[in-house]
mmCIF file of N, CA and C in Angstrom:
data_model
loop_
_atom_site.group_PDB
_atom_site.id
_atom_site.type_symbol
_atom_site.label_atom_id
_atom_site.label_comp_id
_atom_site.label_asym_id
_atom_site.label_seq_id
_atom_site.Cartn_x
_atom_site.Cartn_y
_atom_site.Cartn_z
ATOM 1 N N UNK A 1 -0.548 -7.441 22.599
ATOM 2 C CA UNK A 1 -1.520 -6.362 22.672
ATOM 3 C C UNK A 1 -0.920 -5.085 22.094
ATOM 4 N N UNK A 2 -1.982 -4.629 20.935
ATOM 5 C CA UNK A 2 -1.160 -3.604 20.672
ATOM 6 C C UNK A 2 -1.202 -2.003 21.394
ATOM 7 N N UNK A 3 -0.371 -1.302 21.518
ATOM 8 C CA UNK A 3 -0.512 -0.012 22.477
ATOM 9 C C UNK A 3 -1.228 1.291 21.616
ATOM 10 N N UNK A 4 -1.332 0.786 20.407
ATOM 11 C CA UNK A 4 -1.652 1.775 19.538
ATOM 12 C C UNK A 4 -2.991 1.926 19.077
ATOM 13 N N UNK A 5 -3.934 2.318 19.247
ATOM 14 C CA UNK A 5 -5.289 2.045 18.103
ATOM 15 C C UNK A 5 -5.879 2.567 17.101
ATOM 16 N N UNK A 6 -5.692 2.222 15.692
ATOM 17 C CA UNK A 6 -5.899 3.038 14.341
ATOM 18 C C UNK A 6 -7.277 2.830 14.556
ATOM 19 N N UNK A 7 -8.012 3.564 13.532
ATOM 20 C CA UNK A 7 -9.189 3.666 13.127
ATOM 21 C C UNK A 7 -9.751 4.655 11.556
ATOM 22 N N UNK A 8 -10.399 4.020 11.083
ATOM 23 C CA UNK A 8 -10.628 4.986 9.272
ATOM 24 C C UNK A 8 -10.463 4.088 8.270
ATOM 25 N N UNK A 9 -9.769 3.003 8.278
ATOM 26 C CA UNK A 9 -9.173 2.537 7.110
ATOM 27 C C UNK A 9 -10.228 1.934 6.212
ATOM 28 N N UNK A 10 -10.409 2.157 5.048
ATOM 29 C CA UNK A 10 -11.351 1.371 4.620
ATOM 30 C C UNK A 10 -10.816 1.202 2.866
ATOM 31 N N UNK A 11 -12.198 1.251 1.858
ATOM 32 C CA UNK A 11 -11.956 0.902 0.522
ATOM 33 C C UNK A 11 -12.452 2.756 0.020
ATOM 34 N N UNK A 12 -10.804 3.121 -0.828
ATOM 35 C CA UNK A 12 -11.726 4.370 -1.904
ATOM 36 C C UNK A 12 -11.371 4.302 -3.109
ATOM 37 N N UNK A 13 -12.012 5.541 -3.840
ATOM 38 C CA UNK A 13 -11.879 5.235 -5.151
ATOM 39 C C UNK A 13 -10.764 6.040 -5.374
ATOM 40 N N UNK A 14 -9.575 5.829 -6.752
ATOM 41 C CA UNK A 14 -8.517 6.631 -6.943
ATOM 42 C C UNK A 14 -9.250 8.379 -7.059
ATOM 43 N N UNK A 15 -8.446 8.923 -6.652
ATOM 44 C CA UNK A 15 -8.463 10.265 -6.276
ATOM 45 C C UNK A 15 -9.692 11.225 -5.456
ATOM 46 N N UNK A 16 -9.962 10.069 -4.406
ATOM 47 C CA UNK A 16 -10.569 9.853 -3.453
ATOM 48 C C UNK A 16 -9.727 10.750 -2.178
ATOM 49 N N UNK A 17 -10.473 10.569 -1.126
ATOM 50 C CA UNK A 17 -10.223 11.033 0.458
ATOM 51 C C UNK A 17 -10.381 10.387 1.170
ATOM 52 N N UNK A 18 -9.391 10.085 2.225
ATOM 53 C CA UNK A 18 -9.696 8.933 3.539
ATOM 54 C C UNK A 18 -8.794 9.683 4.472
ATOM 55 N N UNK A 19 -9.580 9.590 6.454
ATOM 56 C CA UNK A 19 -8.721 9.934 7.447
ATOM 57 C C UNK A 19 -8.922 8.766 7.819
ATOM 58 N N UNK A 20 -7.560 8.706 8.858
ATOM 59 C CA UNK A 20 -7.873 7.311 9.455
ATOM 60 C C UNK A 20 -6.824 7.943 10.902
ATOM 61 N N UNK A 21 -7.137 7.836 12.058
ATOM 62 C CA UNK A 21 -6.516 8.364 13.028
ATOM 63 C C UNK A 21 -6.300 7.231 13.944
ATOM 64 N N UNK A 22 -5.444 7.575 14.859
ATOM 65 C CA UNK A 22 -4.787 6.342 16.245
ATOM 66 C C UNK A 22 -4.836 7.432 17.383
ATOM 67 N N UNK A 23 -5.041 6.904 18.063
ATOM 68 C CA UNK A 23 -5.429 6.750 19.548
ATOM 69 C C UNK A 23 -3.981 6.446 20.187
ATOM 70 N N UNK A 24 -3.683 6.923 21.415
ATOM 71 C CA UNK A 24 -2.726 6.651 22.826
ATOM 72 C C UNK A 24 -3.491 7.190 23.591
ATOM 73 N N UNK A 25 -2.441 5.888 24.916
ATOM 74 C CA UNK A 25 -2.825 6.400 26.126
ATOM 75 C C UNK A 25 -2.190 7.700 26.238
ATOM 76 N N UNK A 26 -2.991 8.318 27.398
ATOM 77 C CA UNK A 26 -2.189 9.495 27.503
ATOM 78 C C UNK A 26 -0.449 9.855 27.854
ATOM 79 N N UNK A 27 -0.011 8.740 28.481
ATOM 80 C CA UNK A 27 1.579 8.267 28.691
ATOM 81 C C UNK A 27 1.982 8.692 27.385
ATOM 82 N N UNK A 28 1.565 7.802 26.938
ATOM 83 C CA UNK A 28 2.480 7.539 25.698
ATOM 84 C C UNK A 28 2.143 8.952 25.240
ATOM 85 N N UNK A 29 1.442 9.272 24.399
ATOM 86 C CA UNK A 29 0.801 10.634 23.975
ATOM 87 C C UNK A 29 2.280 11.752 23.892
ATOM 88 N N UNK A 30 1.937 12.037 25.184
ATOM 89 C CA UNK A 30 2.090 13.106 25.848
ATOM 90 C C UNK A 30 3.832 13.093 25.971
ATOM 91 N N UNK A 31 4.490 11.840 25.846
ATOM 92 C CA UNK A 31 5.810 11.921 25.880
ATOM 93 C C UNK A 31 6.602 11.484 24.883
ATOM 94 N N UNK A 32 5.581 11.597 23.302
ATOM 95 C CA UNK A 32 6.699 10.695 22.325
ATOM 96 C C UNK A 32 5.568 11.485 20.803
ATOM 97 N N UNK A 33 6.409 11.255 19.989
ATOM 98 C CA UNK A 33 6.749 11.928 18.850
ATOM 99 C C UNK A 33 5.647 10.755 17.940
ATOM 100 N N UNK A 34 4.560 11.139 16.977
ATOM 101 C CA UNK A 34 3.766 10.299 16.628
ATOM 102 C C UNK A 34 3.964 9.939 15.029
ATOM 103 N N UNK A 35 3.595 9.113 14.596
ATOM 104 C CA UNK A 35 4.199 8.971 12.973
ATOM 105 C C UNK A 35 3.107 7.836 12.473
ATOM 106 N N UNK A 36 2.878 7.717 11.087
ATOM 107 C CA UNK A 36 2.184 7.027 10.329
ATOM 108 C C UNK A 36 3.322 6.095 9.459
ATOM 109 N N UNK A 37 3.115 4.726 9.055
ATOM 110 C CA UNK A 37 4.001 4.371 7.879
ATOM 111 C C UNK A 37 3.048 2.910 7.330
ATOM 112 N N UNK A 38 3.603 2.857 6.178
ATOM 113 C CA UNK A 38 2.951 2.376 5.541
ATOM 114 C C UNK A 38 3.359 1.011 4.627
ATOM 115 N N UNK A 39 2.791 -0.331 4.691
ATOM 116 C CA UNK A 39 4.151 -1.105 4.439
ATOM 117 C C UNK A 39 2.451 -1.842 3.349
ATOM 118 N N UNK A 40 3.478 -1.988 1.744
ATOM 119 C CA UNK A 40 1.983 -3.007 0.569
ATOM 120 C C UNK A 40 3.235 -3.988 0.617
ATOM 121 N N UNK A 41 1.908 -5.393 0.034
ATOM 122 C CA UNK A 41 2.452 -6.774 0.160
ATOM 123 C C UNK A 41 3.721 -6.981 -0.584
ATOM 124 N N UNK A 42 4.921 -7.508 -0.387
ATOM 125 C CA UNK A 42 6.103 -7.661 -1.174
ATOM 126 C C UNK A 42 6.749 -6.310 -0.588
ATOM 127 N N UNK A 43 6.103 -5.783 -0.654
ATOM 128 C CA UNK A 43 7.582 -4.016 -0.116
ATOM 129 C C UNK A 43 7.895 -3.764 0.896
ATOM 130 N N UNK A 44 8.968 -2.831 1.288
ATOM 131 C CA UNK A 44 9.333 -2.763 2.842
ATOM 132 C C UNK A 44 8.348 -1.885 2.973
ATOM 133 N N UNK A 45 8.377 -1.171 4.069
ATOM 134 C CA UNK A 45 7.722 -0.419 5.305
ATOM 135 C C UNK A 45 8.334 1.116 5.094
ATOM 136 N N UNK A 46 7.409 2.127 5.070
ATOM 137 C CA UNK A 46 8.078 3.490 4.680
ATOM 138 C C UNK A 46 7.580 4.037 5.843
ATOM 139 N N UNK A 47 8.146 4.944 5.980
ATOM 140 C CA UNK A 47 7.692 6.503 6.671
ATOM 141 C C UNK A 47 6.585 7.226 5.816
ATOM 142 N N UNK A 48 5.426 7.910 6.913
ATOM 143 C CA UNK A 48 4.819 8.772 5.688
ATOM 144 C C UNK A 48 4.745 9.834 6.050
ATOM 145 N N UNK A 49 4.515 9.689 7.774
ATOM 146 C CA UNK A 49 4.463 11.092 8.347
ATOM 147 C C UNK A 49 4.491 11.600 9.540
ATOM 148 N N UNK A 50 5.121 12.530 10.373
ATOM 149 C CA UNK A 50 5.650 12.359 11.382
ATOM 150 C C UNK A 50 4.830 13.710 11.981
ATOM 151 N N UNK A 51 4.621 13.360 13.527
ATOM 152 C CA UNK A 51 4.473 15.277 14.067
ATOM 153 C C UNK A 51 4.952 14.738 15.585
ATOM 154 N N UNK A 52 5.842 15.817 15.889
ATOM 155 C CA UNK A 52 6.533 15.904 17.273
ATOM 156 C C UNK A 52 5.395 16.456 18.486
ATOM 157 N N UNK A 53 5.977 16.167 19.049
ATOM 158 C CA UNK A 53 5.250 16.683 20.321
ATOM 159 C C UNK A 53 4.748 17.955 20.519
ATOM 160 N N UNK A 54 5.376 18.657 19.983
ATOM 161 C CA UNK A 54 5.085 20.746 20.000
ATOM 162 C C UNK A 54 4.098 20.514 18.428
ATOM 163 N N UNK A 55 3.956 19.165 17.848
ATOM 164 C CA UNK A 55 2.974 19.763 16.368
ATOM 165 C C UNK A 55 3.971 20.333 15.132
ATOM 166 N N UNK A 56 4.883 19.966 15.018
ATOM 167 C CA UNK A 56 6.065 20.152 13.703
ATOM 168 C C UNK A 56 5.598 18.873 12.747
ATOM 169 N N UNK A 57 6.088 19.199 11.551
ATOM 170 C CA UNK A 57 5.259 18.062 10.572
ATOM 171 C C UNK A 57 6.784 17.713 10.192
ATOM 172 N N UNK A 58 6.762 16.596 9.508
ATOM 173 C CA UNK A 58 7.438 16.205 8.361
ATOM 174 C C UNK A 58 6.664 14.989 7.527
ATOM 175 N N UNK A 59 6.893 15.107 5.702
ATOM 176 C CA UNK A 59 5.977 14.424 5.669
ATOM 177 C C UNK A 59 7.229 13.385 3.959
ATOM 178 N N UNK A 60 6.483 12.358 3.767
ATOM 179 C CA UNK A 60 7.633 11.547 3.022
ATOM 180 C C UNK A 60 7.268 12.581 1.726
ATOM 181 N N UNK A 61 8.114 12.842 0.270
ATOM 182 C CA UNK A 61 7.535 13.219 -0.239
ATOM 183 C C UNK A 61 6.770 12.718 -1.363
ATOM 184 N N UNK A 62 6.480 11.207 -1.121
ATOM 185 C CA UNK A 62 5.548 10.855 -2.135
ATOM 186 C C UNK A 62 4.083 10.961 -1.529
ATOM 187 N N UNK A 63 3.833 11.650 -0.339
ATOM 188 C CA UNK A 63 2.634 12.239 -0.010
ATOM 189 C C UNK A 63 2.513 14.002 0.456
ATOM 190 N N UNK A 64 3.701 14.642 0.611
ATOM 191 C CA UNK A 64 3.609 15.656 0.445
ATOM 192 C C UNK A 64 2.670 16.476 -0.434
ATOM 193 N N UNK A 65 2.127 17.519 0.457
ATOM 194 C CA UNK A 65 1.087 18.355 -0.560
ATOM 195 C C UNK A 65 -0.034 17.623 -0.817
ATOM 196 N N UNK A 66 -0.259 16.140 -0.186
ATOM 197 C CA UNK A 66 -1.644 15.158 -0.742
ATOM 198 C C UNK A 66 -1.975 15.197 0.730
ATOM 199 N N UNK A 67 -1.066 14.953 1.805
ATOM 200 C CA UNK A 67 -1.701 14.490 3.030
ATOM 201 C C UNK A 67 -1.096 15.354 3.918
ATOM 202 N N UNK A 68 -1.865 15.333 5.124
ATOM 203 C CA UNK A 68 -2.176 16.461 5.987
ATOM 204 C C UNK A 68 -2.082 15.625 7.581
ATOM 205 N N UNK A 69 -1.374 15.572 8.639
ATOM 206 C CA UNK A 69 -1.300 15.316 9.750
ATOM 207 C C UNK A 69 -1.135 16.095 11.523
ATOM 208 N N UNK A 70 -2.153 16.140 12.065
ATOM 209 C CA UNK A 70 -2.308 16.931 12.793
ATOM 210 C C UNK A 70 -2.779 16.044 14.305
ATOM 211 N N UNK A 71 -2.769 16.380 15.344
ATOM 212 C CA UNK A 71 -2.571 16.636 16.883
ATOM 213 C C UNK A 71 -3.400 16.661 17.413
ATOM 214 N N UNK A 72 -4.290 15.927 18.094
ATOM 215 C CA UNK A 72 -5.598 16.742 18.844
ATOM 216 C C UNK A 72 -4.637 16.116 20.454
ATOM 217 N N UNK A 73 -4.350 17.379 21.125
ATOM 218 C CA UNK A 73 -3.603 16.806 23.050
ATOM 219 C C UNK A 73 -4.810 16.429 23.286
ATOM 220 N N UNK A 74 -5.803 17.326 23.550
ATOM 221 C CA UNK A 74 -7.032 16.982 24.198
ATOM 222 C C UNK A 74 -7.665 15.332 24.438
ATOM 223 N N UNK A 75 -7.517 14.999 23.331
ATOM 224 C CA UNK A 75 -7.861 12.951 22.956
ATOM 225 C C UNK A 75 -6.589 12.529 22.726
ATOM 226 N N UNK A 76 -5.420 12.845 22.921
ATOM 227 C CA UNK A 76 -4.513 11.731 22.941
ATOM 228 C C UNK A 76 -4.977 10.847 21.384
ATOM 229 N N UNK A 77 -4.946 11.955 20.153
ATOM 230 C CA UNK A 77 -4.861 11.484 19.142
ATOM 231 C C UNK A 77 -4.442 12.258 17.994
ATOM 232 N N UNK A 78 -4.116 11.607 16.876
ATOM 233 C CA UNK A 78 -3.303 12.141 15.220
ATOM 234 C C UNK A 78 -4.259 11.304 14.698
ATOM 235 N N UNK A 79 -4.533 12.355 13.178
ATOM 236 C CA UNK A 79 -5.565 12.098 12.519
ATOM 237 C C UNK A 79 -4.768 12.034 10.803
ATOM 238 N N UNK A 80 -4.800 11.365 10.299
ATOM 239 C CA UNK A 80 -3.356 12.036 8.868
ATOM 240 C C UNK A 80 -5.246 11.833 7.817
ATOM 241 N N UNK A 81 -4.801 12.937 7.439
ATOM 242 C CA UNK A 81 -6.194 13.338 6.238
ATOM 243 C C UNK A 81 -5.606 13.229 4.964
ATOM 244 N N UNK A 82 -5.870 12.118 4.226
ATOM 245 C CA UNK A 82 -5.342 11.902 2.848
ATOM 246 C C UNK A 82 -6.135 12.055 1.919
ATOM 247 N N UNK A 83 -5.547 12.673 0.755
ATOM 248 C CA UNK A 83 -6.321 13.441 -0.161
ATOM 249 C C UNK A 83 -5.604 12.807 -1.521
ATOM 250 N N UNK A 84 -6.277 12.765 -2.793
ATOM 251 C CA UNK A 84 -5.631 12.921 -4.210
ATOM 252 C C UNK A 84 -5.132 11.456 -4.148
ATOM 253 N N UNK A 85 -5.668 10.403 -3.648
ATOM 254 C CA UNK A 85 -5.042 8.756 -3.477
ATOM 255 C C UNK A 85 -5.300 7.897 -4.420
ATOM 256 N N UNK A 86 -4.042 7.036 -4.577
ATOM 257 C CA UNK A 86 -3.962 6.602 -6.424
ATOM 258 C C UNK A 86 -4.036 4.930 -5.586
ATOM 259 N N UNK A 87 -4.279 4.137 -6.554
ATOM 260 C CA UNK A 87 -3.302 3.157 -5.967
ATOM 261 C C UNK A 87 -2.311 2.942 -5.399
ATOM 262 N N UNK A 88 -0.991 3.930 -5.665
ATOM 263 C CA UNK A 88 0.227 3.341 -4.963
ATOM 264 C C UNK A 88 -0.147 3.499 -3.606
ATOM 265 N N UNK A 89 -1.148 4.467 -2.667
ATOM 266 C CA UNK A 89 -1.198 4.315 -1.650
ATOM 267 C C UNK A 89 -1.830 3.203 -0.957
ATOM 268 N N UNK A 90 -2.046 2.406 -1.768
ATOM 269 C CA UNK A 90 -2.423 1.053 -1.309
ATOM 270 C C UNK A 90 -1.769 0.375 -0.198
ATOM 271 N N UNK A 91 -2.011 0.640 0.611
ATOM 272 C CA UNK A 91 -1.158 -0.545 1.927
ATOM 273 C C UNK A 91 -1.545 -0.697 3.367
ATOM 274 N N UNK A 92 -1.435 -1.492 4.114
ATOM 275 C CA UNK A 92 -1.124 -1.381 5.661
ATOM 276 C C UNK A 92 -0.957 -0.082 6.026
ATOM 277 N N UNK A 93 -1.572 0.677 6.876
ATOM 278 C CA UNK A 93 -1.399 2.222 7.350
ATOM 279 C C UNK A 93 -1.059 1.865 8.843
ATOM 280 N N UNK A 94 0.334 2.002 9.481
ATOM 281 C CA UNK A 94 0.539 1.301 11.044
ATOM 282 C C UNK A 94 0.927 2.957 11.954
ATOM 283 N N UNK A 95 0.477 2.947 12.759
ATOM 284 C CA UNK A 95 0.404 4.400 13.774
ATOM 285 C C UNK A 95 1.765 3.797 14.426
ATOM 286 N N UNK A 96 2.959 4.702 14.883
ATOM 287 C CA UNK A 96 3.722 4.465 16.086
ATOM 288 C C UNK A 96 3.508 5.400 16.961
ATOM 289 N N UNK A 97 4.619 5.416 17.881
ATOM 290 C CA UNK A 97 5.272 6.483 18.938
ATOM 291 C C UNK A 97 6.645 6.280 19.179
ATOM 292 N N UNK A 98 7.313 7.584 19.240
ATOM 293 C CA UNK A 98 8.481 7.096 19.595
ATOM 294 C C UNK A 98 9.163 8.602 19.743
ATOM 295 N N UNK A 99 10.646 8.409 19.271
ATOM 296 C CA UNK A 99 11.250 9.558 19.472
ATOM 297 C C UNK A 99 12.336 10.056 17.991
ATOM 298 N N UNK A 100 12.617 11.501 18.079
ATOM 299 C CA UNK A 100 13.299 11.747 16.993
ATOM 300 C C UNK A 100 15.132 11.509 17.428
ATOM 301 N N UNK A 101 15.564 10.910 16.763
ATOM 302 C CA UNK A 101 16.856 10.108 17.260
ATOM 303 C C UNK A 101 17.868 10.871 16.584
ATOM 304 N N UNK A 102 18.455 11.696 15.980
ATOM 305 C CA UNK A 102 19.494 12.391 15.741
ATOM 306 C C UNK A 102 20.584 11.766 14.841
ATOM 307 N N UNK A 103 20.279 10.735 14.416
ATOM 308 C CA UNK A 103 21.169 9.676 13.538
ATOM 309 C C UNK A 103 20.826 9.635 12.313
ATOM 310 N N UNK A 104 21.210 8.682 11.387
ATOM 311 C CA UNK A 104 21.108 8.599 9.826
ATOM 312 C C UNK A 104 19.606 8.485 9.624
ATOM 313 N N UNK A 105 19.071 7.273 10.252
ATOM 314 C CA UNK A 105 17.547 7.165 10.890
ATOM 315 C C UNK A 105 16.844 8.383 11.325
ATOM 316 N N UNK A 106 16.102 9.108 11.120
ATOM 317 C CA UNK A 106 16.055 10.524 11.956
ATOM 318 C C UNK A 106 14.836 9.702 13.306
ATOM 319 N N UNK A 107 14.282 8.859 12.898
ATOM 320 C CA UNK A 107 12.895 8.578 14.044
ATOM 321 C C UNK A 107 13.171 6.816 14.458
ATOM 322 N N UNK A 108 12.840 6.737 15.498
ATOM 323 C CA UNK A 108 12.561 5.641 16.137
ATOM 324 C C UNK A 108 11.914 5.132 16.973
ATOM 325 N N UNK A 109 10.338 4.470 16.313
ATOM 326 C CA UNK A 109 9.275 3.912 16.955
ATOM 327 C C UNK A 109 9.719 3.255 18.142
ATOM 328 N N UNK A 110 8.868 3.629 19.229
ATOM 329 C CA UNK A 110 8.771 2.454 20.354
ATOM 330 C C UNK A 110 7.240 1.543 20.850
ATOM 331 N N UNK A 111 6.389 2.467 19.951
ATOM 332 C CA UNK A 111 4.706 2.223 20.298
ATOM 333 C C UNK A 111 4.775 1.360 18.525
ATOM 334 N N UNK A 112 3.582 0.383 18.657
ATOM 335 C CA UNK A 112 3.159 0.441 17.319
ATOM 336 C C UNK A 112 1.374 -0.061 17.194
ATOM 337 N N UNK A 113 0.528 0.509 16.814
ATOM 338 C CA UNK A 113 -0.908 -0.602 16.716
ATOM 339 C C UNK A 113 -0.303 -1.293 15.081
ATOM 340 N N UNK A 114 -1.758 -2.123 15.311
ATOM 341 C CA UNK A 114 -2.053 -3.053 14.661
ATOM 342 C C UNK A 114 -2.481 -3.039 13.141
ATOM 343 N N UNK A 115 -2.232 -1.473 13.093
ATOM 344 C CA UNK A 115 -2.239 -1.467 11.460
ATOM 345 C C UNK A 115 -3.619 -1.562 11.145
ATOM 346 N N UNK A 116 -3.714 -0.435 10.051
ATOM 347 C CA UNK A 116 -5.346 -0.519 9.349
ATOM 348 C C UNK A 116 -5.220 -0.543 8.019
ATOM 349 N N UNK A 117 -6.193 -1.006 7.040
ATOM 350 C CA UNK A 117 -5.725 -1.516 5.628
ATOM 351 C C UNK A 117 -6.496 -0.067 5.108
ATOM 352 N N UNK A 118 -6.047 0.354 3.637
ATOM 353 C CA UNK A 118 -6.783 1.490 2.936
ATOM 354 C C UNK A 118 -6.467 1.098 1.692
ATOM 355 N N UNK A 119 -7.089 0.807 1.211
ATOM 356 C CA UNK A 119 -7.266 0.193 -0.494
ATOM 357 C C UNK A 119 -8.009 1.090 -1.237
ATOM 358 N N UNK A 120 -7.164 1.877 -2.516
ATOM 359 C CA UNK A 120 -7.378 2.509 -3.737
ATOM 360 C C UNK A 120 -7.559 1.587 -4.673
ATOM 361 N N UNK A 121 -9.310 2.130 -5.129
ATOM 362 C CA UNK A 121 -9.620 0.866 -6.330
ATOM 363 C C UNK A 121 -9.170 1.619 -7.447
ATOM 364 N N UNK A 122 -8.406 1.077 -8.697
ATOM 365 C CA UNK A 122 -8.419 1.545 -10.173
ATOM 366 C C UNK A 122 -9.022 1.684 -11.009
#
């Protein structure tokens, strides 16, 4: 069962717009650091975008300046608003939770849903 629940993902056209947001319980929410990543068929799994608990961003920079990730406490949800999307953003979009870890790794999921697909047509 997954602890996480995405929602948004669908089909756009290149240089298109798609949000797609996840859901926590409020536990989780409320005590862990939220992040987006993104894994297409054959490739590993990236980071795309992170916001801490106080609402600090960091974002990978092959979406920097395209995508936008923000906080609602109120619903125990993150919404990442993607803008200017080519194909390469083609992939699995998976929500975590977790914490910022202080190591080479800077983040480390402990929540994950089930992943939502977002396909850029060419």
């Amino acid at each position: 069962q997954a602890q996480l629940a995405e929602s948004g993902g669908g089909l756009v056209q290149t240089g298109g717009s798609l949000s797609i947001s996840c859901e926590a319980s409020k536990r989780i929410f409320r005590s862990n650091a939220m992040g987006w990543h993104r894994q297409a068929p054959g490739k590993q799994r990236e980071w795309v975008a992170i916001i801490s608990i106080n609402g600090g961003t960091f974002y990978a920079d092959s979406v920097k300046g395209r995508f936008t990730l923000s906080r609602d406490n109120a619903e125990n949800k993150v919404t990442l608003e993607m803008n200017s999307l080519t194909p390469e953003d083609t992939a699995v979009y998976s929500c975590s939770a977790g914490k910022f870890t202080g190591g080479s790794d800077f983040y480390s999921a402990t929540y994950w849903g089930q992943g939502t697909q977002v396909t850029v047509s060419s």
